[in-house]
C-alpha atoms as an extended CHARMM CRD file, in Angstrom:
* protein
*
       224  EXT
         1         1  MET       CA            -15.7370000000      -31.6930000000       32.9640000000  PROA      1               0.0000000000
         2         2  VAL       CA            -15.3530000000      -28.3100000000       35.3730000000  PROA      2               0.0000000000
         3         3  LEU       CA            -12.0500000000      -29.6630000000       36.5000000000  PROA      3               0.0000000000
         4         4  ALA       CA            -10.9100000000      -30.3840000000       32.7770000000  PROA      4               0.0000000000
         5         5  ALA       CA            -11.8350000000      -27.0310000000       32.2080000000  PROA      5               0.0000000000
         6         6  TYR       CA             -9.9340000000      -25.7420000000       34.9030000000  PROA      6               0.0000000000
         7         7  ASP       CA             -6.7240000000      -27.4560000000       33.7280000000  PROA      7               0.0000000000
         8         8  LEU       CA             -6.9520000000      -26.1830000000       30.2680000000  PROA      8               0.0000000000
         9         9  TRP       CA             -7.0450000000      -22.4850000000       31.8780000000  PROA      9               0.0000000000
        10        10  ALA       CA             -4.2630000000      -23.3540000000       34.1670000000  PROA      10              0.0000000000
        11        11  PHE       CA             -2.1370000000      -24.0280000000       31.3770000000  PROA      11              0.0000000000
        12        12  VAL       CA             -3.1320000000      -21.4590000000       29.3290000000  PROA      12              0.0000000000
        13        13  SER       CA             -2.5000000000      -18.8370000000       32.4130000000  PROA      13              0.0000000000
        14        14  GLU       CA              0.3420000000      -20.1750000000       32.5000000000  PROA      14              0.0000000000
        15        15  ASN       CA              1.7040000000      -19.8980000000       29.2790000000  PROA      15              0.0000000000
        16        16  ARG       CA              0.0550000000      -17.2390000000       27.8220000000  PROA      16              0.0000000000
        17        17  ASP       CA              2.8180000000      -15.1070000000       26.2320000000  PROA      17              0.0000000000
        18        18  GLU       CA              4.8120000000      -18.1230000000       24.6160000000  PROA      18              0.0000000000
        19        19  LEU       CA              0.8370000000      -19.2120000000       23.3320000000  PROA      19              0.0000000000
        20        20  LEU       CA              0.7560000000      -15.6030000000       22.1970000000  PROA      20              0.0000000000
        21        21  ASP       CA              4.0410000000      -14.6490000000       20.3760000000  PROA      21              0.0000000000
        22        22  GLY       CA              3.3200000000      -18.6110000000       18.4650000000  PROA      22              0.0000000000
        23        23  LEU       CA             -0.0470000000      -17.0960000000       17.3290000000  PROA      23              0.0000000000
        24        24  LEU       CA              1.3140000000      -14.0650000000       16.4140000000  PROA      24              0.0000000000
        25        25  ASN       CA              3.8660000000      -15.8520000000       14.2450000000  PROA      25              0.0000000000
        26        26  THR       CA              1.3330000000      -18.1180000000       12.8720000000  PROA      26              0.0000000000
        27        27  LEU       CA             -0.7980000000      -15.0570000000       11.9930000000  PROA      27              0.0000000000
        28        28  LYS       CA              2.0350000000      -13.3880000000       10.1870000000  PROA      28              0.0000000000
        29        29  VAL       CA              3.1530000000      -16.4470000000        7.9870000000  PROA      29              0.0000000000
        30        30  SER       CA             -0.9800000000      -16.5490000000        7.0310000000  PROA      30              0.0000000000
        31        31  ALA       CA             -0.9240000000      -13.4030000000        6.1100000000  PROA      31              0.0000000000
        32        32  PHE       CA              2.2480000000      -13.3970000000        4.1210000000  PROA      32              0.0000000000
        33        33  ALA       CA              1.3980000000      -16.2120000000        2.6660000000  PROA      33              0.0000000000
        34        34  ILE       CA             -1.8850000000      -15.4220000000        1.6410000000  PROA      34              0.0000000000
        35        35  ALA       CA             -1.0250000000      -12.2990000000       -0.0300000000  PROA      35              0.0000000000
        36        36  GLY       CA              1.3580000000      -13.8790000000       -1.8080000000  PROA      36              0.0000000000
        37        37  ALA       CA             -1.3240000000      -16.6600000000       -3.0070000000  PROA      37              0.0000000000
        38        38  PHE       CA             -3.5410000000      -14.2620000000       -4.0540000000  PROA      38              0.0000000000
        39        39  ALA       CA             -1.3390000000      -12.2710000000       -6.0930000000  PROA      39              0.0000000000
        40        40  ILE       CA              0.6880000000      -15.6260000000       -7.6540000000  PROA      40              0.0000000000
        41        41  GLY       CA             -2.7770000000      -17.0980000000       -8.1530000000  PROA      41              0.0000000000
        42        42  LEU       CA             -4.1100000000      -14.3290000000      -10.3570000000  PROA      42              0.0000000000
        43        43  VAL       CA             -1.2480000000      -13.9360000000      -12.3050000000  PROA      43              0.0000000000
        44        44  LEU       CA             -0.8260000000      -16.8500000000      -13.4670000000  PROA      44              0.0000000000
        45        45  GLY       CA             -4.1660000000      -18.3170000000      -13.3620000000  PROA      45              0.0000000000
        46        46  ALA       CA             -4.9860000000      -15.2100000000      -15.8600000000  PROA      46              0.0000000000
        47        47  ALA       CA             -2.0540000000      -16.3220000000      -17.7610000000  PROA      47              0.0000000000
        48        48  ARG       CA             -2.8860000000      -19.7850000000      -18.0190000000  PROA      48              0.0000000000
        49        49  ALA       CA             -7.1920000000      -19.1190000000      -18.8060000000  PROA      49              0.0000000000
        50        50  HSD       CA             -5.3820000000      -16.9230000000      -21.9140000000  PROA      50              0.0000000000
        51        51  ARG       CA             -3.0060000000      -19.3040000000      -23.0700000000  PROA      51              0.0000000000
        52        52  ILE       CA              0.2320000000      -16.6600000000      -22.9690000000  PROA      52              0.0000000000
        53        53  PRO       CA              3.0610000000      -18.7700000000      -24.6730000000  PROA      53              0.0000000000
        54        54  VAL       CA              5.6250000000      -20.0560000000      -22.4550000000  PROA      54              0.0000000000
        55        55  VAL       CA              4.5220000000      -18.5760000000      -19.0840000000  PROA      55              0.0000000000
        56        56  SER       CA              1.3120000000      -20.8430000000      -19.4300000000  PROA      56              0.0000000000
        57        57  GLN       CA              3.4830000000      -23.7820000000      -20.3660000000  PROA      57              0.0000000000
        58        58  LEU       CA              5.7160000000      -23.3010000000      -17.0310000000  PROA      58              0.0000000000
        59        59  THR       CA              2.7750000000      -22.5780000000      -14.7710000000  PROA      59              0.0000000000
        60        60  ALA       CA              1.2920000000      -25.6580000000      -16.0560000000  PROA      60              0.0000000000
        61        61  VAL       CA              5.0510000000      -27.4010000000      -14.8430000000  PROA      61              0.0000000000
        62        62  TYR       CA              4.9120000000      -25.6370000000      -11.6640000000  PROA      62              0.0000000000
        63        63  VAL       CA              1.1090000000      -26.3010000000      -10.5710000000  PROA      63              0.0000000000
        64        64  GLU       CA              1.4790000000      -30.0540000000      -10.9950000000  PROA      64              0.0000000000
        65        65  VAL       CA              4.7620000000      -30.2730000000       -9.2570000000  PROA      65              0.0000000000
        66        66  ILE       CA              3.3580000000      -28.3130000000       -6.3300000000  PROA      66              0.0000000000
        67        67  ARG       CA             -0.2320000000      -30.3070000000       -6.7030000000  PROA      67              0.0000000000
        68        68  ASN       CA              1.5670000000      -33.9730000000       -6.7710000000  PROA      68              0.0000000000
        69        69  THR       CA              4.1280000000      -33.7340000000       -4.3710000000  PROA      69              0.0000000000
        70        70  PRO       CA              3.6580000000      -33.1530000000       -0.5390000000  PROA      70              0.0000000000
        71        71  ILE       CA              4.3950000000      -30.3060000000        1.1230000000  PROA      71              0.0000000000
        72        72  LEU       CA              6.2860000000      -31.4790000000        3.6670000000  PROA      72              0.0000000000
        73        73  LEU       CA              9.1580000000      -32.6110000000        0.6180000000  PROA      73              0.0000000000
        74        74  GLN       CA              8.5530000000      -28.9490000000       -0.0860000000  PROA      74              0.0000000000
        75        75  ILE       CA              9.5640000000      -27.2670000000        2.8310000000  PROA      75              0.0000000000
        76        76  PHE       CA             12.5430000000      -29.5420000000        3.2340000000  PROA      76              0.0000000000
        77        77  MET       CA             13.3750000000      -28.7300000000       -0.3100000000  PROA      77              0.0000000000
        78        78  ILE       CA             13.6560000000      -25.0740000000        0.7900000000  PROA      78              0.0000000000
        79        79  PHE       CA             15.0530000000      -25.1020000000        4.0680000000  PROA      79              0.0000000000
        80        80  PHE       CA             17.5020000000      -28.0640000000        3.4990000000  PROA      80              0.0000000000
        81        81  ALA       CA             18.4140000000      -27.7940000000       -0.2970000000  PROA      81              0.0000000000
        82        82  LEU       CA             18.3680000000      -24.2090000000       -1.1870000000  PROA      82              0.0000000000
        83        83  PRO       CA             21.7500000000      -23.4950000000        1.2680000000  PROA      83              0.0000000000
        84        84  GLN       CA             23.4500000000      -26.0370000000       -0.9690000000  PROA      84              0.0000000000
        85        85  PHE       CA             23.6580000000      -23.3430000000       -3.3200000000  PROA      85              0.0000000000
        86        86  GLY       CA             24.4290000000      -20.7920000000       -1.2080000000  PROA      86              0.0000000000
        87        87  ILE       CA             20.9430000000      -19.4530000000       -0.3360000000  PROA      87              0.0000000000
        88        88  LEU       CA             20.3200000000      -19.1770000000        3.0450000000  PROA      88              0.0000000000
        89        89  LEU       CA             16.6490000000      -18.1040000000        4.5840000000  PROA      89              0.0000000000
        90        90  ASP       CA             15.7190000000      -17.2770000000        7.6580000000  PROA      90              0.0000000000
        91        91  GLN       CA             12.7850000000      -19.8480000000        9.3480000000  PROA      91              0.0000000000
        92        92  PHE       CA             10.2520000000      -17.2890000000        9.3460000000  PROA      92              0.0000000000
        93        93  THR       CA             10.8710000000      -16.7770000000        5.3080000000  PROA      93              0.0000000000
        94        94  VAL       CA             11.0550000000      -20.3560000000        4.8130000000  PROA      94              0.0000000000
        95        95  ALA       CA              7.9420000000      -20.6800000000        6.5220000000  PROA      95              0.0000000000
        96        96  TRP       CA              5.8300000000      -18.2300000000        4.5760000000  PROA      96              0.0000000000
        97        97  LEU       CA              7.5210000000      -18.7890000000        1.5980000000  PROA      97              0.0000000000
        98        98  THR       CA              6.6240000000      -22.5650000000        1.4010000000  PROA      98              0.0000000000
        99        99  VAL       CA              2.9770000000      -21.8970000000        1.9890000000  PROA      99              0.0000000000
       100       100  MET       CA              2.6060000000      -19.0160000000       -0.2440000000  PROA      100             0.0000000000
       101       101  ILE       CA              4.3200000000      -21.7650000000       -3.5420000000  PROA      101             0.0000000000
       102       102  TRP       CA              1.8350000000      -24.0120000000       -2.3500000000  PROA      102             0.0000000000
       103       103  GLY       CA             -1.6270000000      -21.8730000000       -2.0040000000  PROA      103             0.0000000000
       104       104  GLY       CA             -0.2920000000      -19.8660000000       -5.3610000000  PROA      104             0.0000000000
       105       105  ALA       CA             -0.3080000000      -23.0020000000       -7.2240000000  PROA      105             0.0000000000
       106       106  PHE       CA             -3.8410000000      -24.0800000000       -5.9930000000  PROA      106             0.0000000000
       107       107  ASN       CA             -5.1140000000      -20.8910000000       -6.5780000000  PROA      107             0.0000000000
       108       108  SER       CA             -4.0490000000      -20.1670000000      -10.1990000000  PROA      108             0.0000000000
       109       109  GLU       CA             -6.3780000000      -23.2890000000      -10.3780000000  PROA      109             0.0000000000
       110       110  ASN       CA             -9.4030000000      -21.4630000000       -8.8530000000  PROA      110             0.0000000000
       111       111  PHE       CA             -8.5980000000      -18.1040000000      -10.9840000000  PROA      111             0.0000000000
       112       112  ARG       CA             -8.1080000000      -20.1990000000      -14.2520000000  PROA      112             0.0000000000
       113       113  ALA       CA            -11.2560000000      -21.6220000000      -13.4460000000  PROA      113             0.0000000000
       114       114  GLY       CA            -13.0410000000      -18.3700000000      -12.5810000000  PROA      114             0.0000000000
       115       115  PHE       CA            -11.5500000000      -16.7670000000      -15.6480000000  PROA      115             0.0000000000
       116       116  LEU       CA            -12.8790000000      -19.6120000000      -18.3940000000  PROA      116             0.0000000000
       117       117  ALA       CA            -16.3620000000      -19.5900000000      -16.8440000000  PROA      117             0.0000000000
       118       118  VAL       CA            -16.5530000000      -15.9250000000      -17.3880000000  PROA      118             0.0000000000
       119       119  SER       CA            -19.3920000000      -15.6890000000      -20.9970000000  PROA      119             0.0000000000
       120       120  TYR       CA            -17.5380000000      -15.0490000000      -23.7970000000  PROA      120             0.0000000000
       121       121  ARG       CA            -20.6340000000      -12.8490000000      -24.9360000000  PROA      121             0.0000000000
       122       122  TYR       CA            -18.9810000000      -10.0760000000      -21.5770000000  PROA      122             0.0000000000
       123       123  ARG       CA            -15.7990000000      -10.2610000000      -23.3970000000  PROA      123             0.0000000000
       124       124  GLU       CA            -17.4900000000      -10.1100000000      -26.6260000000  PROA      124             0.0000000000
       125       125  ALA       CA            -19.3060000000       -6.6660000000      -25.4300000000  PROA      125             0.0000000000
       126       126  GLY       CA            -15.7490000000       -4.8760000000      -24.3350000000  PROA      126             0.0000000000
       127       127  TYR       CA            -14.7950000000       -5.1800000000      -27.4120000000  PROA      127             0.0000000000
       128       128  ALA       CA            -17.5060000000       -3.8450000000      -28.9080000000  PROA      128             0.0000000000
       129       129  LEU       CA            -17.2150000000       -0.6170000000      -26.6610000000  PROA      129             0.0000000000
       130       130  GLY       CA            -13.8350000000       -0.4080000000      -27.6620000000  PROA      130             0.0000000000
       131       131  PHE       CA            -11.6940000000       -2.0610000000      -24.8000000000  PROA      131             0.0000000000
       132       132  SER       CA             -8.4050000000       -3.0110000000      -25.3300000000  PROA      132             0.0000000000
       133       133  PRO       CA             -7.6600000000       -6.9470000000      -24.6740000000  PROA      133             0.0000000000
       134       134  LEU       CA             -5.6180000000       -5.8340000000      -21.1800000000  PROA      134             0.0000000000
       135       135  SER       CA             -9.2160000000       -3.3310000000      -20.8490000000  PROA      135             0.0000000000
       136       136  THR       CA            -11.2330000000       -5.9890000000      -21.3320000000  PROA      136             0.0000000000
       137       137  PHE       CA             -9.6260000000       -7.9900000000      -18.7570000000  PROA      137             0.0000000000
       138       138  LEU       CA             -9.3640000000       -5.6150000000      -15.9450000000  PROA      138             0.0000000000
       139       139  ASN       CA            -12.7070000000       -4.1170000000      -16.5430000000  PROA      139             0.0000000000
       140       140  VAL       CA            -14.8590000000       -7.4470000000      -17.5220000000  PROA      140             0.0000000000
       141       141  THR       CA            -13.0890000000      -10.4150000000      -17.2250000000  PROA      141             0.0000000000
       142       142  LEU       CA            -11.3240000000       -9.5730000000      -13.7560000000  PROA      142             0.0000000000
       143       143  PRO       CA            -14.3840000000       -8.8740000000      -11.6740000000  PROA      143             0.0000000000
       144       144  ILE       CA            -16.4710000000      -11.6000000000      -12.5060000000  PROA      144             0.0000000000
       145       145  GLY       CA            -13.9430000000      -14.5220000000      -13.2540000000  PROA      145             0.0000000000
       146       146  GLY       CA            -12.5310000000      -13.2750000000       -9.7740000000  PROA      146             0.0000000000
       147       147  ARG       CA            -16.0400000000      -13.8110000000       -7.9270000000  PROA      147             0.0000000000
       148       148  ILE       CA            -16.5490000000      -17.1940000000       -9.7480000000  PROA      148             0.0000000000
       149       149  ALA       CA            -13.3750000000      -18.0670000000       -7.7880000000  PROA      149             0.0000000000
       150       150  LEU       CA            -13.4010000000      -16.9250000000       -4.3670000000  PROA      150             0.0000000000
       151       151  PRO       CA            -15.2430000000      -19.9410000000       -2.8330000000  PROA      151             0.0000000000
       152       152  SER       CA            -12.6610000000      -21.8960000000       -4.3640000000  PROA      152             0.0000000000
       153       153  SER       CA            -10.3090000000      -19.5370000000       -3.1580000000  PROA      153             0.0000000000
       154       154  ILE       CA            -11.6940000000      -19.5890000000        0.3360000000  PROA      154             0.0000000000
       155       155  ASN       CA            -10.8390000000      -23.1700000000        1.0910000000  PROA      155             0.0000000000
       156       156  THR       CA             -7.3460000000      -22.7880000000       -0.4200000000  PROA      156             0.0000000000
       157       157  TYR       CA             -6.6480000000      -19.3980000000        2.0770000000  PROA      157             0.0000000000
       158       158  ILE       CA             -7.9490000000      -21.7700000000        4.7570000000  PROA      158             0.0000000000
       159       159  SER       CA             -5.3910000000      -24.4410000000        4.1710000000  PROA      159             0.0000000000
       160       160  VAL       CA             -3.1330000000      -22.3620000000        3.7360000000  PROA      160             0.0000000000
       161       161  VAL       CA             -3.1770000000      -21.4060000000        7.6560000000  PROA      161             0.0000000000
       162       162  LYS       CA             -3.2110000000      -24.7640000000        8.6410000000  PROA      162             0.0000000000
       163       163  ASN       CA             -0.3050000000      -25.9680000000        6.7620000000  PROA      163             0.0000000000
       164       164  THR       CA              1.4500000000      -23.3350000000        8.7120000000  PROA      164             0.0000000000
       165       165  SER       CA              1.0800000000      -26.0990000000       11.4960000000  PROA      165             0.0000000000
       166       166  LEU       CA              4.0300000000      -27.9120000000        9.4800000000  PROA      166             0.0000000000
       167       167  MET       CA              6.5410000000      -25.6270000000       10.1770000000  PROA      167             0.0000000000
       168       168  PHE       CA              7.2360000000      -26.8070000000       13.4300000000  PROA      168             0.0000000000
       169       169  VAL       CA              9.6470000000      -29.4780000000       11.3370000000  PROA      169             0.0000000000
       170       170  ILE       CA             11.9390000000      -26.6850000000       10.6610000000  PROA      170             0.0000000000
       171       171  GLY       CA             11.9520000000      -25.4690000000       14.4170000000  PROA      171             0.0000000000
       172       172  TYR       CA              9.8120000000      -22.3700000000       13.7050000000  PROA      172             0.0000000000
       173       173  ALA       CA              7.9410000000      -21.2500000000       16.7880000000  PROA      173             0.0000000000
       174       174  GLU       CA              4.2380000000      -21.0440000000       15.1800000000  PROA      174             0.0000000000
       175       175  LEU       CA              1.7200000000      -21.9700000000       17.5400000000  PROA      175             0.0000000000
       176       176  THR       CA              1.9780000000      -25.8360000000       16.5940000000  PROA      176             0.0000000000
       177       177  THR       CA              5.8130000000      -25.7540000000       17.4440000000  PROA      177             0.0000000000
       178       178  THR       CA              5.4260000000      -23.5820000000       20.6940000000  PROA      178             0.0000000000
       179       179  ALA       CA              2.3240000000      -25.9590000000       22.1040000000  PROA      179             0.0000000000
       180       180  LEU       CA              4.5880000000      -28.9400000000       21.3200000000  PROA      180             0.0000000000
       181       181  ASN       CA              7.7010000000      -27.8000000000       23.2730000000  PROA      181             0.0000000000
       182       182  ILE       CA              5.2030000000      -26.4680000000       26.0930000000  PROA      182             0.0000000000
       183       183  SER       CA              3.9330000000      -29.8210000000       26.1620000000  PROA      183             0.0000000000
       184       184  ASN       CA              7.3180000000      -31.4950000000       26.1880000000  PROA      184             0.0000000000
       185       185  LEU       CA              8.5100000000      -29.6440000000       29.3820000000  PROA      185             0.0000000000
       186       186  SER       CA              5.9660000000      -29.6500000000       31.3890000000  PROA      186             0.0000000000
       187       187  LEU       CA              4.1970000000      -33.2020000000       30.4050000000  PROA      187             0.0000000000
       188       188  GLU       CA              0.1190000000      -31.4900000000       29.9450000000  PROA      188             0.0000000000
       189       189  THR       CA              0.5320000000      -33.1480000000       26.3920000000  PROA      189             0.0000000000
       190       190  LEU       CA             -3.5910000000      -33.3910000000       26.4560000000  PROA      190             0.0000000000
       191       191  GLU       CA             -4.3770000000      -29.7280000000       27.3230000000  PROA      191             0.0000000000
       192       192  ALA       CA             -1.4900000000      -28.4470000000       24.8830000000  PROA      192             0.0000000000
       193       193  LEU       CA             -3.0360000000      -30.1580000000       22.1090000000  PROA      193             0.0000000000
       194       194  THR       CA             -6.8370000000      -28.8970000000       23.5360000000  PROA      194             0.0000000000
       195       195  VAL       CA             -5.6580000000      -25.8550000000       23.6820000000  PROA      195             0.0000000000
       196       196  LEU       CA             -3.7310000000      -25.6540000000       19.9410000000  PROA      196             0.0000000000
       197       197  GLY       CA             -7.3070000000      -27.1530000000       18.4600000000  PROA      197             0.0000000000
       198       198  VAL       CA             -9.6870000000      -24.7700000000       19.7410000000  PROA      198             0.0000000000
       199       199  VAL       CA             -7.0520000000      -21.7110000000       18.6840000000  PROA      199             0.0000000000
       200       200  TYR       CA             -6.9770000000      -23.3850000000       15.2930000000  PROA      200             0.0000000000
       201       201  LEU       CA            -10.6120000000      -23.6270000000       15.0880000000  PROA      201             0.0000000000
       202       202  ALA       CA            -11.2660000000      -20.2160000000       16.3460000000  PROA      202             0.0000000000
       203       203  LEU       CA             -8.7770000000      -18.7480000000       13.9040000000  PROA      203             0.0000000000
       204       204  VAL       CA            -10.1100000000      -20.8600000000       10.8090000000  PROA      204             0.0000000000
       205       205  SER       CA            -13.6790000000      -20.4050000000       11.6190000000  PROA      205             0.0000000000
       206       206  THR       CA            -12.8230000000      -16.4750000000       11.7020000000  PROA      206             0.0000000000
       207       207  LEU       CA            -11.3400000000      -16.1220000000        8.7480000000  PROA      207             0.0000000000
       208       208  SER       CA            -14.2080000000      -18.3780000000        6.8970000000  PROA      208             0.0000000000
       209       209  ALA       CA            -16.9930000000      -16.4820000000        8.1150000000  PROA      209             0.0000000000
       210       210  SER       CA            -14.9670000000      -12.8150000000        7.2430000000  PROA      210             0.0000000000
       211       211  ILE       CA            -14.4990000000      -14.0780000000        3.7140000000  PROA      211             0.0000000000
       212       212  ARG       CA            -17.6630000000      -15.4990000000        3.5080000000  PROA      212             0.0000000000
       213       213  VAL       CA            -18.9710000000      -11.8940000000        3.9660000000  PROA      213             0.0000000000
       214       214  LEU       CA            -17.2700000000      -10.4920000000        1.4590000000  PROA      214             0.0000000000
       215       215  GLU       CA            -18.3240000000      -13.5970000000       -0.5360000000  PROA      215             0.0000000000
       216       216  SER       CA            -21.8180000000      -12.9690000000       -0.0680000000  PROA      216             0.0000000000
       217       217  ARG       CA            -21.5210000000       -9.1590000000       -0.5980000000  PROA      217             0.0000000000
       218       218  LEU       CA            -19.6960000000       -9.8440000000       -3.6900000000  PROA      218             0.0000000000
       219       219  ALA       CA            -21.9270000000      -12.7380000000       -4.7810000000  PROA      219             0.0000000000
       220       220  LEU       CA            -22.7400000000      -12.3610000000       -8.5950000000  PROA      220             0.0000000000
       221       221  PRO       CA            -26.6410000000      -11.3550000000       -9.1060000000  PROA      221             0.0000000000
       222       222  GLU       CA            -28.7590000000      -14.3690000000      -10.6720000000  PROA      222             0.0000000000
       223       223  SER       CA            -29.8850000000      -14.1330000000      -13.7710000000  PROA      223             0.0000000000
       224       224  GLY       CA            -33.5290000000      -14.2900000000      -14.8280000000  PROA      224             0.0000000000
């Protein structure tokens, strides 16, 4: 066991710079994708919850397509199909764009469910205070529905981070691609995969714990 730990430490020490670069790229893609998935989910979730004409129907189609097709297919469509129409994107853009689109579809359902769970009495109270429909949404529905949607959104953001590992199929130098390239050159496959697993576990656990703290601070007070 001590020898195995030494081998892992030696592997990390020898490939520290490459692994750090891969981790940084993973973090960059994750940050862009999570921010975009939050914005998409919020806007489209609100559109569906309030049944805004046309937008609601188009959003439903978007969600169904993304949720019912493999994300690998979505990666290939953006990376290989878009150039056929003259749209050329670098690997980094393909990486965060694909995961953002995927996460946005799932997150829109999280927000839609959260907004629909807000009691109509709260909205009626907003109207009684003279709020417009937009003001009622911003001051009543959004704060309450956003809190309700937070737990399921956390799971979506965690999946976004883990799905960045699929970018090895387009050769983007995120953490998984970097670890696999190192293992191919050094033949230290077990060490590479173990380090990869440990880093992802630490990364996702840290993200989850951080958002759980936020969730506890934003938790709705229990009635009664």
